[in-house]
Amino acid sequence: MILCLIALTCSTALAFEPSPLQDFCVADSASPALVNGKFCKDPKLADAKDFFYSGLHLPGNTSNFLGSKITPVNVAQLPGLNTLGISMVRIDFAPCGVNPPHYHPRASEIFTVLEGTLHVGFVTSNPENRLISKVLLKGDVFVFPMGLIHFQRNMGYGNAIAIAAFGSQYPGSVTIANAVFGSNCNIPSEVLTKAFQLDNNVIDYLEAKF
Ligand SMILES: *[C@@H]1O[C@H](CO)[C@@H](O)[C@H](O)[C@H]1NC(C)=O
């Protein structure tokens, strides 16, 4: 009995997102109720448009300082993804464009290059902090394990396009530079000067950037 309980508890802890308890649970955007995920709308009222998204063939606008643009298709854009534990993005890169170091708190990511040449990598956790990176060509696939900091950079002369899928309906994203130097309110400079071994004025400079 005790062993069964332990086994059950462990299997729950290992699952990334709970398995669905019905065919589907289309997110009801009108519901004011807050649950872990989104409330279900009446399944009898669900139809094809709840399971549908259009426009992933369209290039994202990369005219920004990073030279990259993410087009997400998660439960916020596609309500039928609620409780299914999957989602995806399209990422466009201008020449030299970068998707800066970030991590997804709730999902591993499987990433494939449709066009162009991308240098991608992730860093293992403390204390090794080993960079595992590779240059990817069209058709190549790479995986970023859940919670690890990763990046992509366009190395080619032309634009690059990637599609990535996640093991979460809403993987979330934490961009390191924005979270550390652009938090609302700022992390105390006494913390950042020690953490980054930088002078106060450099910290001020970085905070002003974000
Ligand atoms: C792309 O974004 C830039 C900067 O926000 C904007 O000036 C430009 O009009 C946009 N281009 C298109 C095609 O939407």
PDB file of C-alpha atoms and ligand atoms in Angstrom:
ATOM      1  CA  MET A   1       0.000   0.000   0.000  1.00  0.00           C
ATOM      2  CA  ILE A   2       2.717   2.456   1.067  1.00  0.00           C
ATOM      3  CA  LEU A   3       4.795   1.413  -1.965  1.00  0.00           C
ATOM      4  CA  CYS A   4       1.819   2.008  -4.260  1.00  0.00           C
ATOM      5  CA  LEU A   5       1.364   5.469  -2.804  1.00  0.00           C
ATOM      6  CA  ILE A   6       5.049   6.282  -3.269  1.00  0.00           C
ATOM      7  CA  ALA A   7       4.954   5.009  -6.862  1.00  0.00           C
ATOM      8  CA  LEU A   8       1.867   7.095  -7.594  1.00  0.00           C
ATOM      9  CA  THR A   9       3.403  10.227  -6.065  1.00  0.00           C
ATOM     10  CA  CYS A  10       6.630   9.761  -8.025  1.00  0.00           C
ATOM     11  CA  SER A  11       4.872   9.226 -11.344  1.00  0.00           C
ATOM     12  CA  THR A  12       2.885  12.431 -10.783  1.00  0.00           C
ATOM     13  CA  ALA A  13       6.058  14.345  -9.979  1.00  0.00           C
ATOM     14  CA  LEU A  14       7.758  13.082 -13.150  1.00  0.00           C
ATOM     15  CA  ALA A  15       4.903  13.966 -15.518  1.00  0.00           C
ATOM     16  CA  PHE A  16       5.428  17.376 -17.193  1.00  0.00           C
ATOM     17  CA  GLU A  17       1.739  18.143 -17.583  1.00  0.00           C
ATOM     18  CA  PRO A  18      -1.172  16.061 -16.335  1.00  0.00           C
ATOM     19  CA  SER A  19      -2.762  13.693 -18.829  1.00  0.00           C
ATOM     20  CA  PRO A  20      -6.180  14.750 -20.110  1.00  0.00           C
ATOM     21  CA  LEU A  21      -9.196  13.196 -18.359  1.00  0.00           C
ATOM     22  CA  GLN A  22     -11.463  13.613 -21.409  1.00  0.00           C
ATOM     23  CA  ASP A  23     -11.107  13.912 -25.203  1.00  0.00           C
ATOM     24  CA  PHE A  24     -10.397  17.622 -25.020  1.00  0.00           C
ATOM     25  CA  CYS A  25     -10.926  20.729 -22.911  1.00  0.00           C
ATOM     26  CA  VAL A  26     -11.106  23.719 -25.229  1.00  0.00           C
ATOM     27  CA  ALA A  27     -10.054  26.815 -23.269  1.00  0.00           C
ATOM     28  CA  ASP A  28     -13.020  29.002 -22.409  1.00  0.00           C
ATOM     29  CA  SER A  29     -11.640  32.537 -22.695  1.00  0.00           C
ATOM     30  CA  ALA A  30     -14.868  33.939 -21.237  1.00  0.00           C
ATOM     31  CA  SER A  31     -14.539  32.051 -17.951  1.00  0.00           C
ATOM     32  CA  PRO A  32     -13.423  34.168 -14.990  1.00  0.00           C
ATOM     33  CA  ALA A  33     -12.431  31.046 -13.032  1.00  0.00           C
ATOM     34  CA  LEU A  34      -8.711  30.523 -12.437  1.00  0.00           C
ATOM     35  CA  VAL A  35      -7.450  26.940 -12.505  1.00  0.00           C
ATOM     36  CA  ASN A  36      -4.119  25.312 -13.379  1.00  0.00           C
ATOM     37  CA  GLY A  37      -4.549  25.827 -17.139  1.00  0.00           C
ATOM     38  CA  LYS A  38      -7.789  27.151 -18.586  1.00  0.00           C
ATOM     39  CA  PHE A  39     -11.408  26.312 -17.872  1.00  0.00           C
ATOM     40  CA  CYS A  40     -13.125  24.009 -20.418  1.00  0.00           C
ATOM     41  CA  LYS A  41     -15.892  25.274 -22.599  1.00  0.00           C
ATOM     42  CA  ASP A  42     -18.901  22.974 -23.093  1.00  0.00           C
ATOM     43  CA  PRO A  43     -17.520  20.188 -25.358  1.00  0.00           C
ATOM     44  CA  LYS A  44     -20.802  20.129 -27.315  1.00  0.00           C
ATOM     45  CA  LEU A  45     -20.105  23.711 -28.374  1.00  0.00           C
ATOM     46  CA  ALA A  46     -16.539  22.962 -29.550  1.00  0.00           C
ATOM     47  CA  ASP A  47     -15.968  23.017 -33.294  1.00  0.00           C
ATOM     48  CA  ALA A  48     -13.107  22.943 -35.807  1.00  0.00           C
ATOM     49  CA  LYS A  49     -12.064  26.565 -35.310  1.00  0.00           C
ATOM     50  CA  ASP A  50     -11.214  25.786 -31.657  1.00  0.00           C
ATOM     51  CA  PHE A  51      -8.561  23.345 -32.914  1.00  0.00           C
ATOM     52  CA  PHE A  52      -7.271  25.554 -35.705  1.00  0.00           C
ATOM     53  CA  TYR A  53      -4.686  28.301 -36.280  1.00  0.00           C
ATOM     54  CA  SER A  54      -3.862  29.953 -39.575  1.00  0.00           C
ATOM     55  CA  GLY A  55      -0.860  32.019 -40.621  1.00  0.00           C
ATOM     56  CA  LEU A  56       2.297  30.113 -39.736  1.00  0.00           C
ATOM     57  CA  HIS A  57       3.429  30.422 -43.371  1.00  0.00           C
ATOM     58  CA  LEU A  58       3.767  34.193 -42.852  1.00  0.00           C
ATOM     59  CA  PRO A  59       7.266  35.505 -42.040  1.00  0.00           C
ATOM     60  CA  GLY A  60       7.585  37.310 -38.707  1.00  0.00           C
ATOM     61  CA  ASN A  61       8.806  40.915 -38.760  1.00  0.00           C
ATOM     62  CA  THR A  62      12.507  40.778 -37.827  1.00  0.00           C
ATOM     63  CA  SER A  63      13.014  44.592 -37.915  1.00  0.00           C
ATOM     64  CA  ASN A  64      14.077  44.865 -34.268  1.00  0.00           C
ATOM     65  CA  PHE A  65      17.436  45.037 -32.488  1.00  0.00           C
ATOM     66  CA  LEU A  66      17.640  41.233 -32.146  1.00  0.00           C
ATOM     67  CA  GLY A  67      16.842  40.543 -35.795  1.00  0.00           C
ATOM     68  CA  SER A  68      14.472  37.720 -34.864  1.00  0.00           C
ATOM     69  CA  LYS A  69      10.756  37.216 -34.352  1.00  0.00           C
ATOM     70  CA  ILE A  70       8.815  34.483 -32.577  1.00  0.00           C
ATOM     71  CA  THR A  71       5.311  33.613 -33.731  1.00  0.00           C
ATOM     72  CA  PRO A  72       3.755  31.479 -30.966  1.00  0.00           C
ATOM     73  CA  VAL A  73       0.990  28.908 -31.343  1.00  0.00           C
ATOM     74  CA  ASN A  74       0.183  27.954 -27.764  1.00  0.00           C
ATOM     75  CA  VAL A  75      -3.046  27.774 -25.755  1.00  0.00           C
ATOM     76  CA  ALA A  76      -3.333  31.578 -25.946  1.00  0.00           C
ATOM     77  CA  GLN A  77      -3.668  31.429 -29.765  1.00  0.00           C
ATOM     78  CA  LEU A  78      -5.207  27.953 -30.109  1.00  0.00           C
ATOM     79  CA  PRO A  79      -7.693  27.192 -27.308  1.00  0.00           C
ATOM     80  CA  GLY A  80      -7.975  23.502 -28.257  1.00  0.00           C
ATOM     81  CA  LEU A  81      -4.402  22.985 -26.925  1.00  0.00           C
ATOM     82  CA  ASN A  82      -5.670  23.346 -23.351  1.00  0.00           C
ATOM     83  CA  THR A  83      -4.675  20.242 -21.284  1.00  0.00           C
ATOM     84  CA  LEU A  84      -2.923  18.542 -24.253  1.00  0.00           C
ATOM     85  CA  GLY A  85       0.665  19.348 -23.167  1.00  0.00           C
ATOM     86  CA  ILE A  86       1.958  20.527 -26.558  1.00  0.00           C
ATOM     87  CA  SER A  87       2.508  23.784 -28.470  1.00  0.00           C
ATOM     88  CA  MET A  88       4.767  25.268 -31.143  1.00  0.00           C
ATOM     89  CA  VAL A  89       6.399  28.412 -32.521  1.00  0.00           C
ATOM     90  CA  ARG A  90       7.770  29.708 -35.803  1.00  0.00           C
ATOM     91  CA  ILE A  91      11.007  31.689 -35.473  1.00  0.00           C
ATOM     92  CA  ASP A  92      12.258  34.022 -38.200  1.00  0.00           C
ATOM     93  CA  PHE A  93      15.839  35.289 -38.269  1.00  0.00           C
ATOM     94  CA  ALA A  94      17.279  38.132 -40.329  1.00  0.00           C
ATOM     95  CA  PRO A  95      20.973  37.724 -41.291  1.00  0.00           C
ATOM     96  CA  CYS A  96      22.946  37.824 -37.983  1.00  0.00           C
ATOM     97  CA  GLY A  97      19.637  37.683 -36.089  1.00  0.00           C
ATOM     98  CA  VAL A  98      19.707  36.198 -32.583  1.00  0.00           C
ATOM     99  CA  ASN A  99      17.161  34.536 -30.336  1.00  0.00           C
ATOM    100  CA  PRO A 100      18.921  35.555 -27.095  1.00  0.00           C
ATOM    101  CA  PRO A 101      19.700  33.249 -24.136  1.00  0.00           C
ATOM    102  CA  HIS A 102      16.459  32.178 -22.503  1.00  0.00           C
ATOM    103  CA  TYR A 103      14.804  29.125 -20.953  1.00  0.00           C
ATOM    104  CA  HIS A 104      11.342  27.611 -20.839  1.00  0.00           C
ATOM    105  CA  PRO A 105      10.250  26.845 -17.268  1.00  0.00           C
ATOM    106  CA  ARG A 106       7.693  24.220 -18.296  1.00  0.00           C
ATOM    107  CA  ALA A 107       8.920  22.431 -21.428  1.00  0.00           C
ATOM    108  CA  SER A 108      11.623  20.773 -23.440  1.00  0.00           C
ATOM    109  CA  GLU A 109      11.838  22.048 -27.016  1.00  0.00           C
ATOM    110  CA  ILE A 110      12.423  20.164 -30.258  1.00  0.00           C
ATOM    111  CA  PHE A 111      13.669  22.558 -32.932  1.00  0.00           C
ATOM    112  CA  THR A 112      14.022  22.125 -36.701  1.00  0.00           C
ATOM    113  CA  VAL A 113      15.507  24.387 -39.382  1.00  0.00           C
ATOM    114  CA  LEU A 114      13.309  24.934 -42.454  1.00  0.00           C
ATOM    115  CA  GLU A 115      15.602  27.497 -44.133  1.00  0.00           C
ATOM    116  CA  GLY A 116      19.110  28.771 -43.519  1.00  0.00           C
ATOM    117  CA  THR A 117      22.002  27.993 -41.187  1.00  0.00           C
ATOM    118  CA  LEU A 118      21.722  28.452 -37.428  1.00  0.00           C
ATOM    119  CA  HIS A 119      24.258  28.157 -34.633  1.00  0.00           C
ATOM    120  CA  VAL A 120      22.342  26.836 -31.611  1.00  0.00           C
ATOM    121  CA  GLY A 121      23.317  25.761 -28.124  1.00  0.00           C
ATOM    122  CA  PHE A 122      22.364  25.213 -24.520  1.00  0.00           C
ATOM    123  CA  VAL A 123      24.302  25.310 -21.240  1.00  0.00           C
ATOM    124  CA  THR A 124      24.133  22.531 -18.656  1.00  0.00           C
ATOM    125  CA  SER A 125      23.297  23.310 -15.034  1.00  0.00           C
ATOM    126  CA  ASN A 126      25.774  24.142 -12.212  1.00  0.00           C
ATOM    127  CA  PRO A 127      28.560  23.465 -11.563  1.00  0.00           C
ATOM    128  CA  GLU A 128      29.637  22.276 -15.034  1.00  0.00           C
ATOM    129  CA  ASN A 129      27.827  24.966 -17.080  1.00  0.00           C
ATOM    130  CA  ARG A 130      29.036  23.206 -20.221  1.00  0.00           C
ATOM    131  CA  LEU A 131      28.016  24.681 -23.576  1.00  0.00           C
ATOM    132  CA  ILE A 132      26.603  22.047 -25.935  1.00  0.00           C
ATOM    133  CA  SER A 133      26.274  23.663 -29.345  1.00  0.00           C
ATOM    134  CA  LYS A 134      26.098  22.881 -33.036  1.00  0.00           C
ATOM    135  CA  VAL A 135      25.650  24.508 -36.434  1.00  0.00           C
ATOM    136  CA  LEU A 136      22.350  23.373 -37.932  1.00  0.00           C
ATOM    137  CA  LEU A 137      21.495  23.253 -41.623  1.00  0.00           C
ATOM    138  CA  LYS A 138      18.118  23.002 -43.318  1.00  0.00           C
ATOM    139  CA  GLY A 139      16.333  19.859 -42.134  1.00  0.00           C
ATOM    140  CA  ASP A 140      18.450  19.426 -38.998  1.00  0.00           C
ATOM    141  CA  VAL A 141      16.757  18.878 -35.648  1.00  0.00           C
ATOM    142  CA  PHE A 142      18.067  19.798 -32.179  1.00  0.00           C
ATOM    143  CA  VAL A 143      16.588  19.434 -28.716  1.00  0.00           C
ATOM    144  CA  PHE A 144      16.802  21.908 -25.824  1.00  0.00           C
ATOM    145  CA  PRO A 145      16.160  20.068 -22.534  1.00  0.00           C
ATOM    146  CA  MET A 146      13.590  21.548 -20.162  1.00  0.00           C
ATOM    147  CA  GLY A 147      14.748  24.502 -18.070  1.00  0.00           C
ATOM    148  CA  LEU A 148      18.226  24.892 -19.633  1.00  0.00           C
ATOM    149  CA  ILE A 149      19.433  28.226 -21.038  1.00  0.00           C
ATOM    150  CA  HIS A 150      19.668  28.136 -24.837  1.00  0.00           C
ATOM    151  CA  PHE A 151      20.048  30.432 -27.860  1.00  0.00           C
ATOM    152  CA  GLN A 152      20.029  30.464 -31.659  1.00  0.00           C
ATOM    153  CA  ARG A 153      21.959  32.691 -34.071  1.00  0.00           C
ATOM    154  CA  ASN A 154      21.636  33.040 -37.833  1.00  0.00           C
ATOM    155  CA  MET A 155      25.049  32.342 -39.372  1.00  0.00           C
ATOM    156  CA  GLY A 156      23.927  32.381 -42.995  1.00  0.00           C
ATOM    157  CA  TYR A 157      23.794  35.193 -45.544  1.00  0.00           C
ATOM    158  CA  GLY A 158      20.029  35.016 -45.973  1.00  0.00           C
ATOM    159  CA  ASN A 159      17.035  34.796 -43.679  1.00  0.00           C
ATOM    160  CA  ALA A 160      16.511  31.666 -41.612  1.00  0.00           C
ATOM    161  CA  ILE A 161      13.286  29.984 -40.519  1.00  0.00           C
ATOM    162  CA  ALA A 162      12.779  27.440 -37.744  1.00  0.00           C
ATOM    163  CA  ILE A 163       9.814  25.592 -36.278  1.00  0.00           C
ATOM    164  CA  ALA A 164       9.950  24.407 -32.680  1.00  0.00           C
ATOM    165  CA  ALA A 165       7.579  22.260 -30.653  1.00  0.00           C
ATOM    166  CA  PHE A 166       7.198  22.155 -26.861  1.00  0.00           C
ATOM    167  CA  GLY A 167       5.972  19.607 -24.334  1.00  0.00           C
ATOM    168  CA  SER A 168       3.618  22.129 -22.744  1.00  0.00           C
ATOM    169  CA  GLN A 169       0.463  23.958 -23.812  1.00  0.00           C
ATOM    170  CA  TYR A 170       2.142  27.127 -22.482  1.00  0.00           C
ATOM    171  CA  PRO A 171       5.896  26.597 -22.047  1.00  0.00           C
ATOM    172  CA  GLY A 172       6.664  30.134 -20.834  1.00  0.00           C
ATOM    173  CA  SER A 173       9.935  31.893 -21.568  1.00  0.00           C
ATOM    174  CA  VAL A 174      12.466  33.703 -19.382  1.00  0.00           C
ATOM    175  CA  THR A 175      14.936  35.850 -21.344  1.00  0.00           C
ATOM    176  CA  ILE A 176      18.013  36.076 -19.131  1.00  0.00           C
ATOM    177  CA  ALA A 177      19.060  39.661 -19.915  1.00  0.00           C
ATOM    178  CA  ASN A 178      15.534  41.044 -19.524  1.00  0.00           C
ATOM    179  CA  ALA A 179      14.830  39.102 -16.331  1.00  0.00           C
ATOM    180  CA  VAL A 180      18.134  40.050 -14.663  1.00  0.00           C
ATOM    181  CA  PHE A 181      18.604  43.659 -15.844  1.00  0.00           C
ATOM    182  CA  GLY A 182      15.055  44.624 -16.742  1.00  0.00           C
ATOM    183  CA  SER A 183      12.976  43.251 -13.884  1.00  0.00           C
ATOM    184  CA  ASN A 184      10.156  45.347 -12.456  1.00  0.00           C
ATOM    185  CA  CYS A 185      11.412  46.559  -9.907  1.00  0.00           C
ATOM    186  CA  ASN A 186      15.186  46.253 -10.354  1.00  0.00           C
ATOM    187  CA  ILE A 187      17.140  43.595  -8.499  1.00  0.00           C
ATOM    188  CA  PRO A 188      19.222  45.562  -5.913  1.00  0.00           C
ATOM    189  CA  SER A 189      22.521  46.698  -7.454  1.00  0.00           C
ATOM    190  CA  GLU A 190      24.385  45.228  -4.421  1.00  0.00           C
ATOM    191  CA  VAL A 191      23.200  41.838  -5.666  1.00  0.00           C
ATOM    192  CA  LEU A 192      24.027  42.399  -9.333  1.00  0.00           C
ATOM    193  CA  THR A 193      27.482  43.944  -8.755  1.00  0.00           C
ATOM    194  CA  LYS A 194      28.516  40.829  -6.804  1.00  0.00           C
ATOM    195  CA  ALA A 195      26.745  38.361  -9.084  1.00  0.00           C
ATOM    196  CA  PHE A 196      28.344  39.739 -12.263  1.00  0.00           C
ATOM    197  CA  GLN A 197      31.551  41.148 -10.706  1.00  0.00           C
ATOM    198  CA  LEU A 198      30.833  44.514 -12.312  1.00  0.00           C
ATOM    199  CA  ASP A 199      30.912  48.125 -11.123  1.00  0.00           C
ATOM    200  CA  ASN A 200      27.712  49.913 -10.215  1.00  0.00           C
ATOM    201  CA  ASN A 201      27.913  52.139 -13.307  1.00  0.00           C
ATOM    202  CA  VAL A 202      28.062  49.119 -15.615  1.00  0.00           C
ATOM    203  CA  ILE A 203      24.995  47.673 -13.870  1.00  0.00           C
ATOM    204  CA  ASP A 204      23.203  51.029 -14.279  1.00  0.00           C
ATOM    205  CA  TYR A 205      24.165  51.044 -17.965  1.00  0.00           C
ATOM    206  CA  LEU A 206      22.816  47.516 -18.486  1.00  0.00           C
ATOM    207  CA  GLU A 207      19.608  48.249 -16.568  1.00  0.00           C
ATOM    208  CA  ALA A 208      19.001  51.315 -18.754  1.00  0.00           C
ATOM    209  CA  LYS A 209      19.201  49.038 -21.843  1.00  0.00           C
ATOM    210  CA  PHE A 210      16.298  46.901 -20.644  1.00  0.00           C
TER     211      PHE A 210
HETATM  212  C1  LIG B   1       8.215  45.744 -39.060  1.00  0.00           C
HETATM  213  O1  LIG B   1       8.482  46.384 -37.838  1.00  0.00           O
HETATM  214  C2  LIG B   1       9.025  47.697 -37.971  1.00  0.00           C
HETATM  215  C3  LIG B   1       9.441  48.173 -36.594  1.00  0.00           C
HETATM  216  O2  LIG B   1       8.415  48.021 -35.657  1.00  0.00           O
HETATM  217  C4  LIG B   1       7.993  48.592 -38.629  1.00  0.00           C
HETATM  218  O3  LIG B   1       8.514  49.893 -38.789  1.00  0.00           O
HETATM  219  C5  LIG B   1       7.620  47.999 -39.996  1.00  0.00           C
HETATM  220  O4  LIG B   1       6.587  48.766 -40.579  1.00  0.00           O
HETATM  221  C6  LIG B   1       7.179  46.552 -39.856  1.00  0.00           C
HETATM  222  N1  LIG B   1       7.042  45.968 -41.187  1.00  0.00           N
HETATM  223  C7  LIG B   1       5.951  45.307 -41.559  1.00  0.00           C
HETATM  224  C8  LIG B   1       5.981  44.750 -42.930  1.00  0.00           C
HETATM  225  O5  LIG B   1       5.000  45.162 -40.821  1.00  0.00           O
END
